[in-house]
PDB file of C-alpha atoms in Angstrom:
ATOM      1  CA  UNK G   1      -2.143 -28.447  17.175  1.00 66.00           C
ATOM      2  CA  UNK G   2      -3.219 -28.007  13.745  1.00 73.00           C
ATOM      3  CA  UNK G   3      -6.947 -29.808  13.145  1.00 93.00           C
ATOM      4  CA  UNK G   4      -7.027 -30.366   9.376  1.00 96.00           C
ATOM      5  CA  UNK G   5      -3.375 -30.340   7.907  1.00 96.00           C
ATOM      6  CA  UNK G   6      -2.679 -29.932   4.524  1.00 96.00           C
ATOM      7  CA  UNK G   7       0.589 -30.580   2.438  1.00 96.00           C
ATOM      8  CA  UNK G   8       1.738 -28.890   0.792  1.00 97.00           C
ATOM      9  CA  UNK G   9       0.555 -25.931   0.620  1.00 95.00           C
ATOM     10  CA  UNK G  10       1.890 -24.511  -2.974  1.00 97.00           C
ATOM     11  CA  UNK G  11       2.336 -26.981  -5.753  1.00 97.00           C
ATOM     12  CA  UNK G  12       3.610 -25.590  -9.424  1.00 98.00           C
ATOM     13  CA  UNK G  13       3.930 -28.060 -12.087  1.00 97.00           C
ATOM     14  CA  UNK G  14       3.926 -28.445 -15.491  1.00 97.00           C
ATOM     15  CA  UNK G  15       0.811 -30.037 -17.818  1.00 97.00           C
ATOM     16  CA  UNK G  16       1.535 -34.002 -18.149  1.00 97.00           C
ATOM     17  CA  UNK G  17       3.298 -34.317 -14.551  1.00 98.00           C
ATOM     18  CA  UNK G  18       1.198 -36.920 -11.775  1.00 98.00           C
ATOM     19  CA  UNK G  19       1.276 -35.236  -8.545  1.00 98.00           C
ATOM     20  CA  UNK G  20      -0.383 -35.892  -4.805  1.00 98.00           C
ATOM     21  CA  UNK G  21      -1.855 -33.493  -1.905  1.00 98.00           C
ATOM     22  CA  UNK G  22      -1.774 -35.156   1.736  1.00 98.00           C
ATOM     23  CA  UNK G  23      -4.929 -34.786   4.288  1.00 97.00           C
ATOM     24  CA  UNK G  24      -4.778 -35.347   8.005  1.00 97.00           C
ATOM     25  CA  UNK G  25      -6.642 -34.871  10.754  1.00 97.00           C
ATOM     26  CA  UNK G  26      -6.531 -35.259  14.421  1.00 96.00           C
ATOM     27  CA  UNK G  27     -10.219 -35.039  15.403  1.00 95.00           C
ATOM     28  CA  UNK G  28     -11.087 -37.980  15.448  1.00 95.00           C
ATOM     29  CA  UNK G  29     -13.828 -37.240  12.753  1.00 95.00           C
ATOM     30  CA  UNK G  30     -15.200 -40.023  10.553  1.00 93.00           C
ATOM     31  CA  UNK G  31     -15.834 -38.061   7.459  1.00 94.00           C
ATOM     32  CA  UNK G  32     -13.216 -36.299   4.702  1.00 95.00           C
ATOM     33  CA  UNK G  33     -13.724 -34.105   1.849  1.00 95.00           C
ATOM     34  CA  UNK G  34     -12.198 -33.057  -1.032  1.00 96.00           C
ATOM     35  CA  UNK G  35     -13.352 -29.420  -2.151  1.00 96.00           C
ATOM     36  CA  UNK G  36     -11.827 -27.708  -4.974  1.00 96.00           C
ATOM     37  CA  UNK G  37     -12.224 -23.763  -5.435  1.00 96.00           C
ATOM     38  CA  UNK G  38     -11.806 -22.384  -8.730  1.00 95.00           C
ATOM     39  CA  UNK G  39      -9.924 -18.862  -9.437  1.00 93.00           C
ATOM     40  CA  UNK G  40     -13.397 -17.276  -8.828  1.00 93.00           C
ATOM     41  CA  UNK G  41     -13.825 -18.996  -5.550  1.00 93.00           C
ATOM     42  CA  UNK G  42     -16.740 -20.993  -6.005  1.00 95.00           C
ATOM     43  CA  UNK G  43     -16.218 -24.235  -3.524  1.00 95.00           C
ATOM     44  CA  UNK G  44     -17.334 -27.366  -5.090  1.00 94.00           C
ATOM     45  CA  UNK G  45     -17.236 -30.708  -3.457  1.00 94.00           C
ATOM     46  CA  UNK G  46     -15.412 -33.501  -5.330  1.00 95.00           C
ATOM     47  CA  UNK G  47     -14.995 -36.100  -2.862  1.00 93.00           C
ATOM     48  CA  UNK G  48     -16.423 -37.602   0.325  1.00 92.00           C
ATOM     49  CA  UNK G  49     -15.390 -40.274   2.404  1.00 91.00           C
ATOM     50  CA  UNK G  50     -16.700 -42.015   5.875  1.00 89.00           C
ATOM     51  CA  UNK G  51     -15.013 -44.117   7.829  1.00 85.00           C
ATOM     52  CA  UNK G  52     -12.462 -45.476   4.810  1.00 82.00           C
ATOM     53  CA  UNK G  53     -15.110 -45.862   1.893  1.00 85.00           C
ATOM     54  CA  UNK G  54     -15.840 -43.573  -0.910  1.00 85.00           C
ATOM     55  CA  UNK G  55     -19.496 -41.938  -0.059  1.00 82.00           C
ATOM     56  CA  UNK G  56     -20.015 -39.340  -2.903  1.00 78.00           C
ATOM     57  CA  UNK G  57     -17.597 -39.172  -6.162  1.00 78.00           C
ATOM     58  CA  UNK G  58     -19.278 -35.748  -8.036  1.00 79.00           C
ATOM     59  CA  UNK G  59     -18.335 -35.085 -11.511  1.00 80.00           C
ATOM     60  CA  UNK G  60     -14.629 -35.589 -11.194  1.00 89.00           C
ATOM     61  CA  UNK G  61     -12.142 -36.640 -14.316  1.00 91.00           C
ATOM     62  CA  UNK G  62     -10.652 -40.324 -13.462  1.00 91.00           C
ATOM     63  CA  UNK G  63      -7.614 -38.217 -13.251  1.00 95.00           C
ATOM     64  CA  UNK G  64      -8.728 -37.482  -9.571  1.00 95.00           C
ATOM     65  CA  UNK G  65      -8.328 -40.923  -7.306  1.00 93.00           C
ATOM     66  CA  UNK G  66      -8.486 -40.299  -3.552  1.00 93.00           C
ATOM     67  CA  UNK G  67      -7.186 -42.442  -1.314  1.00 93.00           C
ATOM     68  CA  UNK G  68      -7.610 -43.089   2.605  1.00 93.00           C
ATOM     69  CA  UNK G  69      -5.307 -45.633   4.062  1.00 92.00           C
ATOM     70  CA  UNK G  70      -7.182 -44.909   7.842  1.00 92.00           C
ATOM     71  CA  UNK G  71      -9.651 -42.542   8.795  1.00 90.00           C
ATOM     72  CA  UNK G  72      -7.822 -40.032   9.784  1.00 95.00           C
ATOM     73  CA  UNK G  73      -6.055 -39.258   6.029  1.00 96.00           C
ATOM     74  CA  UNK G  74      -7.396 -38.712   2.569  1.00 96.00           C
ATOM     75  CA  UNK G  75      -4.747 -38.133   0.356  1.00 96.00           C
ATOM     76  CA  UNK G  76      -5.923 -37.020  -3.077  1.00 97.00           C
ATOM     77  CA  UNK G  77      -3.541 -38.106  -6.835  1.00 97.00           C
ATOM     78  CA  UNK G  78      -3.877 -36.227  -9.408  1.00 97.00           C
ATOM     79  CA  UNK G  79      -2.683 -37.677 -12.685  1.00 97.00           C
ATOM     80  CA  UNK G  80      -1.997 -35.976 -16.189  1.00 97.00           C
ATOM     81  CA  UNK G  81      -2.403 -32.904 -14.974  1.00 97.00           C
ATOM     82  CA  UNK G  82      -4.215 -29.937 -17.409  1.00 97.00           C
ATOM     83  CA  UNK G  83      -3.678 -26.390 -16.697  1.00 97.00           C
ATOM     84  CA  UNK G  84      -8.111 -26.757 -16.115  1.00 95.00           C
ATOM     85  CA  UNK G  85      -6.610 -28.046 -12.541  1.00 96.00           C
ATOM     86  CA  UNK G  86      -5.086 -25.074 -11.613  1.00 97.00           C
ATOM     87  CA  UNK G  87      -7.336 -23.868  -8.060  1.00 97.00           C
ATOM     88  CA  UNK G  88      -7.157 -24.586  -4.738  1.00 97.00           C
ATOM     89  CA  UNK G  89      -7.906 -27.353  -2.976  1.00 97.00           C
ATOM     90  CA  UNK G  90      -9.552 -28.055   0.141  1.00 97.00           C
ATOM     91  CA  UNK G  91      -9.471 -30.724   2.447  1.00 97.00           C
ATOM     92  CA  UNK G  92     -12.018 -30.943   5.303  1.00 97.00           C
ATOM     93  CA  UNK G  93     -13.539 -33.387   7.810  1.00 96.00           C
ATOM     94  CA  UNK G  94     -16.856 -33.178  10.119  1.00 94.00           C
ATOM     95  CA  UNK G  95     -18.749 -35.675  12.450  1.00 91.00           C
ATOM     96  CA  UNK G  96     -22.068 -36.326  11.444  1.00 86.00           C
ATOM     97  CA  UNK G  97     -24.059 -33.677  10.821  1.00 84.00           C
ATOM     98  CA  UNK G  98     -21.669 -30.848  12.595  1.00 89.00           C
ATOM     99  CA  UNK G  99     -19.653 -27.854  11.119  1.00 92.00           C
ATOM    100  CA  UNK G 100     -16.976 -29.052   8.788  1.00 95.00           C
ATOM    101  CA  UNK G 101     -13.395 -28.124   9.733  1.00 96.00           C
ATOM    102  CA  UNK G 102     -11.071 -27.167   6.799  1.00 96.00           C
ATOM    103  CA  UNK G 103      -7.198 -27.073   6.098  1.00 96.00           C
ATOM    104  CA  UNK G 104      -5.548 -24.441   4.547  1.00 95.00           C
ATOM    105  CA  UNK G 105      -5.612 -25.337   1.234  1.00 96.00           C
ATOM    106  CA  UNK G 106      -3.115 -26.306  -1.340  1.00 97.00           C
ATOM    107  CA  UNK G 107      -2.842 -23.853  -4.582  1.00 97.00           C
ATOM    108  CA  UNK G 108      -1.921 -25.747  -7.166  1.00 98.00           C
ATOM    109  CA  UNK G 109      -0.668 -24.213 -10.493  1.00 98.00           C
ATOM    110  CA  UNK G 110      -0.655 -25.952 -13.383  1.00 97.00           C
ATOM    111  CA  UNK G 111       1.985 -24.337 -16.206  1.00 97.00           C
TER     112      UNK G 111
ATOM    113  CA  UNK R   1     -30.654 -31.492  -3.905  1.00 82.00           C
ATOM    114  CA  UNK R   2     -29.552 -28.581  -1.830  1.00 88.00           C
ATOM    115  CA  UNK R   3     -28.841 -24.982  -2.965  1.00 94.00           C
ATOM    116  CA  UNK R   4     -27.806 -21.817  -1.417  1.00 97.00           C
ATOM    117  CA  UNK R   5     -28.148 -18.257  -3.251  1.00 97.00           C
ATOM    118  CA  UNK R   6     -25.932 -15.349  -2.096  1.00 98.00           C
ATOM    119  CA  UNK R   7     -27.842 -12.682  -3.680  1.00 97.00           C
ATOM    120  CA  UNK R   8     -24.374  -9.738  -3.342  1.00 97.00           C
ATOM    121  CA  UNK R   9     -21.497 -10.148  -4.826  1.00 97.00           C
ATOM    122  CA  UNK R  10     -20.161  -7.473  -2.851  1.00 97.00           C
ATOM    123  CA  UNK R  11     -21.357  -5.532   0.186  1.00 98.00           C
ATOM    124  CA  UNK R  12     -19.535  -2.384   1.640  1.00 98.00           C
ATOM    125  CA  UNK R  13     -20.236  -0.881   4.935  1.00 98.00           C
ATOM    126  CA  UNK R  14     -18.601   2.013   7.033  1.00 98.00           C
ATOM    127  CA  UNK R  15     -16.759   0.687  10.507  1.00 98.00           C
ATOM    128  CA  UNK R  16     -19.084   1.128  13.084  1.00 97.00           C
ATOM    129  CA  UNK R  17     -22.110   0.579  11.152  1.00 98.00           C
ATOM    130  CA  UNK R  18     -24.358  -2.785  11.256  1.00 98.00           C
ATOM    131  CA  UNK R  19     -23.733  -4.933   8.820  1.00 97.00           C
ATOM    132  CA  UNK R  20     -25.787  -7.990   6.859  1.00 98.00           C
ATOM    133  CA  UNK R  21     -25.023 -10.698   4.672  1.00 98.00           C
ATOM    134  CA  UNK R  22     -27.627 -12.326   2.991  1.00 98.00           C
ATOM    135  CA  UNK R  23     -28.480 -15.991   2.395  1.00 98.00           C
ATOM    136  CA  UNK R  24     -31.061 -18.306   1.248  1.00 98.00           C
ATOM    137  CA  UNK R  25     -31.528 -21.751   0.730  1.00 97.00           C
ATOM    138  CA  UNK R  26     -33.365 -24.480  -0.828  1.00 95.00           C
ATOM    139  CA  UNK R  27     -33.673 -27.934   1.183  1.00 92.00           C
ATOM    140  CA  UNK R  28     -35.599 -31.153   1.008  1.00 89.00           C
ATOM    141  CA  UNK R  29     -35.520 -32.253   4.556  1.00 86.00           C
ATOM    142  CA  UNK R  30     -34.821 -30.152   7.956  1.00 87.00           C
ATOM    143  CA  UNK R  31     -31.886 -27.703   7.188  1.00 91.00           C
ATOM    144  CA  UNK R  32     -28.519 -27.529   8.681  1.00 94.00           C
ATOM    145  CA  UNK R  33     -27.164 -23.899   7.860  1.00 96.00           C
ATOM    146  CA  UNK R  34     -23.416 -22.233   8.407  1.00 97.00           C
ATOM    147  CA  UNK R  35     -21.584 -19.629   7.761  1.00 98.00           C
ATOM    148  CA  UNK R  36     -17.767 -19.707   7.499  1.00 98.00           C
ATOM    149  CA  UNK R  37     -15.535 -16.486   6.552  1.00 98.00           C
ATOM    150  CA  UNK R  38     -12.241 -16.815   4.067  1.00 97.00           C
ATOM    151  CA  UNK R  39      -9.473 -14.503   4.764  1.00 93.00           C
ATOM    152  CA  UNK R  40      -7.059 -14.190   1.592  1.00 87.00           C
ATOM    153  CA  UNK R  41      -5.003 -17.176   1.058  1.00 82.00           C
ATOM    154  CA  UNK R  42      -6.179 -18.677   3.760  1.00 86.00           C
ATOM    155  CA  UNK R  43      -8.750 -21.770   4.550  1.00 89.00           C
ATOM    156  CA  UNK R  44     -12.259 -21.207   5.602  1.00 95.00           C
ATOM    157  CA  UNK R  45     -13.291 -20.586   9.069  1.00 95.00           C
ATOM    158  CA  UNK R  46     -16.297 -21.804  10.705  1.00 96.00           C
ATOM    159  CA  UNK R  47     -18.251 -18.757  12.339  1.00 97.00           C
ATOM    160  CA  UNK R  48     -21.530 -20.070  13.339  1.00 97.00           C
ATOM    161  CA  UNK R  49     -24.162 -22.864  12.523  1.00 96.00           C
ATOM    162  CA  UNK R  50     -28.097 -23.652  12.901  1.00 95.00           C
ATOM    163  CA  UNK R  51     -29.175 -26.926  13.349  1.00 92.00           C
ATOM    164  CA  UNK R  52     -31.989 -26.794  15.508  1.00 88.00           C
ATOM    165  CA  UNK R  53     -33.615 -24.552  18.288  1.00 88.00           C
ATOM    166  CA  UNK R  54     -33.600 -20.690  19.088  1.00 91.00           C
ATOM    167  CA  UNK R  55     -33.886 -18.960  15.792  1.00 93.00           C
ATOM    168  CA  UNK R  56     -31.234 -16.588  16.338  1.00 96.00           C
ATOM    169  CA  UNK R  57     -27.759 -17.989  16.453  1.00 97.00           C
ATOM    170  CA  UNK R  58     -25.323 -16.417  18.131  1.00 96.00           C
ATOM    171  CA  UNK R  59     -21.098 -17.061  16.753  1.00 95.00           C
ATOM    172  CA  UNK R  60     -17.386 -15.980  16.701  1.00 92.00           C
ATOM    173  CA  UNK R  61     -15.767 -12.641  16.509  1.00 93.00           C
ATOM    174  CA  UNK R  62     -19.384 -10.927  17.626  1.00 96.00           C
ATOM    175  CA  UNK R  63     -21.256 -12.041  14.280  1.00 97.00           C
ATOM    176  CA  UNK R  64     -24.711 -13.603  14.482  1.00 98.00           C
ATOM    177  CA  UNK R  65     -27.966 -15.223  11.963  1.00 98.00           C
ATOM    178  CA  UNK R  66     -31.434 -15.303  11.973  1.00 96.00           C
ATOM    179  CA  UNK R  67     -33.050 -18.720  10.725  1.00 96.00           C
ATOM    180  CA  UNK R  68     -35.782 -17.715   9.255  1.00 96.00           C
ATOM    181  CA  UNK R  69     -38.305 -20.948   7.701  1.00 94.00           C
ATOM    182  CA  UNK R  70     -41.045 -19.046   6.300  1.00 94.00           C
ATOM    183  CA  UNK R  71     -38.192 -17.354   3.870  1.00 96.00           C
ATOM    184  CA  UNK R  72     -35.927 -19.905   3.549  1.00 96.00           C
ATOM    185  CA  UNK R  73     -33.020 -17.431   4.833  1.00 97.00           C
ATOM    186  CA  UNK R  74     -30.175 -17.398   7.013  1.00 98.00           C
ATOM    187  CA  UNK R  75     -28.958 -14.018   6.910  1.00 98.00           C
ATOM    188  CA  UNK R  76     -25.234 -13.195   8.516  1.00 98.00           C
ATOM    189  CA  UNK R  77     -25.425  -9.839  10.626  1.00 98.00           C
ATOM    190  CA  UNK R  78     -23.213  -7.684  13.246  1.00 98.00           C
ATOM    191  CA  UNK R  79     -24.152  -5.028  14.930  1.00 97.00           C
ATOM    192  CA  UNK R  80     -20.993  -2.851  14.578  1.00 97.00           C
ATOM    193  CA  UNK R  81     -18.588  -3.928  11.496  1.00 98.00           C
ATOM    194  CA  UNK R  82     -14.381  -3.636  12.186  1.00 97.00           C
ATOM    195  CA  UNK R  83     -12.397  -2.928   9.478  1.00 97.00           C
ATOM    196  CA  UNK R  84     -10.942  -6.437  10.092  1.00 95.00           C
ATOM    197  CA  UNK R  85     -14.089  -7.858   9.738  1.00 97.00           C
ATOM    198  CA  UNK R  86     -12.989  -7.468   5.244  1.00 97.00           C
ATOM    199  CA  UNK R  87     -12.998 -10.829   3.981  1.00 97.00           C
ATOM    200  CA  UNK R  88     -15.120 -13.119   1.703  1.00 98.00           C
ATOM    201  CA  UNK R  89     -17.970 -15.128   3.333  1.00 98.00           C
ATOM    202  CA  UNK R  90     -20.030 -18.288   2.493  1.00 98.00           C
ATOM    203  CA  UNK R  91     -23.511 -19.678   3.683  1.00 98.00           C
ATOM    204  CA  UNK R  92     -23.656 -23.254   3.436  1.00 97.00           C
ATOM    205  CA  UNK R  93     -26.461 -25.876   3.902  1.00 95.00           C
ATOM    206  CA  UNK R  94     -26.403 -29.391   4.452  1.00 92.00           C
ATOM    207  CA  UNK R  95     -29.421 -32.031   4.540  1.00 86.00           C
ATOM    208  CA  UNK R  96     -28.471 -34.822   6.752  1.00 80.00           C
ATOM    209  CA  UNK R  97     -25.300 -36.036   6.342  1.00 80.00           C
ATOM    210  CA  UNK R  98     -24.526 -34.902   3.283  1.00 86.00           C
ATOM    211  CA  UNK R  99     -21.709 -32.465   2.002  1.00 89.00           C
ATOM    212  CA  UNK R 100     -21.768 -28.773   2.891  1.00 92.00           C
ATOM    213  CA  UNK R 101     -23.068 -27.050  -0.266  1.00 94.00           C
ATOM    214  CA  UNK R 102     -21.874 -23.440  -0.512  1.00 96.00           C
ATOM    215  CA  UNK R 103     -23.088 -20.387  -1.802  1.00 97.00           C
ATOM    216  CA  UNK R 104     -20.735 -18.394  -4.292  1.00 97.00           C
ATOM    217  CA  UNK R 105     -19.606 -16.064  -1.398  1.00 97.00           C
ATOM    218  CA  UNK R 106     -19.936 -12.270  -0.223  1.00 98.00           C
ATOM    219  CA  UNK R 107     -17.263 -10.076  -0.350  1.00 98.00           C
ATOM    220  CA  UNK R 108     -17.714  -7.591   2.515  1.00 98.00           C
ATOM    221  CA  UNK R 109     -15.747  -4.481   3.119  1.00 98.00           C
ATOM    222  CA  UNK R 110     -15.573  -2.316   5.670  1.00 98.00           C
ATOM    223  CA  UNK R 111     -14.261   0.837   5.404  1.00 97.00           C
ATOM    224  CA  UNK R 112     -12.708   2.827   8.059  1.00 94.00           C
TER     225      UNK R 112
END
């Protein structure tokens, strides 16, 4: 059983389109995150939710709007998309204070 | 706010020698430190974690880290490095609650 799922995995699209990356989890954790690593790897966080409510927003265009409909998903929308988006993003939950568990990421490629 | 400095880019080592990944940080309260490892196009894996307690933290695949306060460092080590052991690794700190923040990562590679 897969902890953190991710989908999909690989996303190619072309500058302009609106397009959405699903989050779940199954541990029962009652935080999510959003990461996003650029192309030379450095992991920055973009979102962070507990429980259903926004916690920390970083500097992220309005482009980005997350969304978590229960706990246990955090879906992210990405709208107008630049080729700037192009990286991979993470999706990731944790309890408390405890290691963070991570999907697999989705690359997305902007053209 | 938190920080954590990877100080090598890269770090190469010959299989069967120890190896070391360094890591320091910068907290305002009582750190929480990991380590996780990223194998190519794949997510990151959690291999250990301090929180609180014995100094010397013991994690997956053989790999351990030494809190150290006075330094502010959490260095990654193994006694014997496997060739499969090649793959980019990141520190991380959190204060509290808060978001892991990462370090830029260590590419380590062991050659046979």
């Amino acid at each position: 059983d897969t902890a953190v799922s991710q989908t999909p995995k690989y996303l190619v699209t072309q500058m302009g389109n609106d397009k959405s990356i699903k989050c779940e989890q199954n541990l029962g954790h009652d935080t999510m995150y959003w990461y996003k690593q650029d192309s030379k790897k450095f992991l920055k966080i973009m979102f962070s939710y507990n429980n259903k409510e926004l916690i920390i927003n970083e500097t992220v265009p309005n482009r980005f709007s997350p969304k978590s409909p229960d706990k246990a998903h955090l879906n992210l929308h990405i709208n107008s998309l630049e080729l700037g988006d192009s990286a991979v993003y993470f999706c990731a939950s944790n309890q408390g204070s405890m290691e963070a568990f991570f999907g697999q990421g989705t690359r997305l490629t902007v053209v | 706010a938190q920080s954590v400095a990877q100080p090598e880019d890269q770090v190469n080592v010959a299989e069967g020698n120890p190896l070391t990944v360094k890591c320091t940080y910068s907290v305002s309260g009582n750190p929480y430190l990991f380590w996780y490892v990223q194998y190519p196009n794949r997510g990151l894996q959690f291999l250990l974690k301090y929180i609180t307690g014995d100094n010397l933290v013991k994690g997956s695949y053989g790999f351990e880290a030494e809190f150290n306060k006075s330094q502010t460092s959490f260095h990654l080590k193994k006694p014997s490095a496997l060739v499969s052991d090649s793959a980019l690794y990141f520190c991380a700190v959190r204060d509290g609650n808060t978001p892991l923040v990462f370090g830029k990562g260590t590419r380590l590679s062991v050659i046979a």
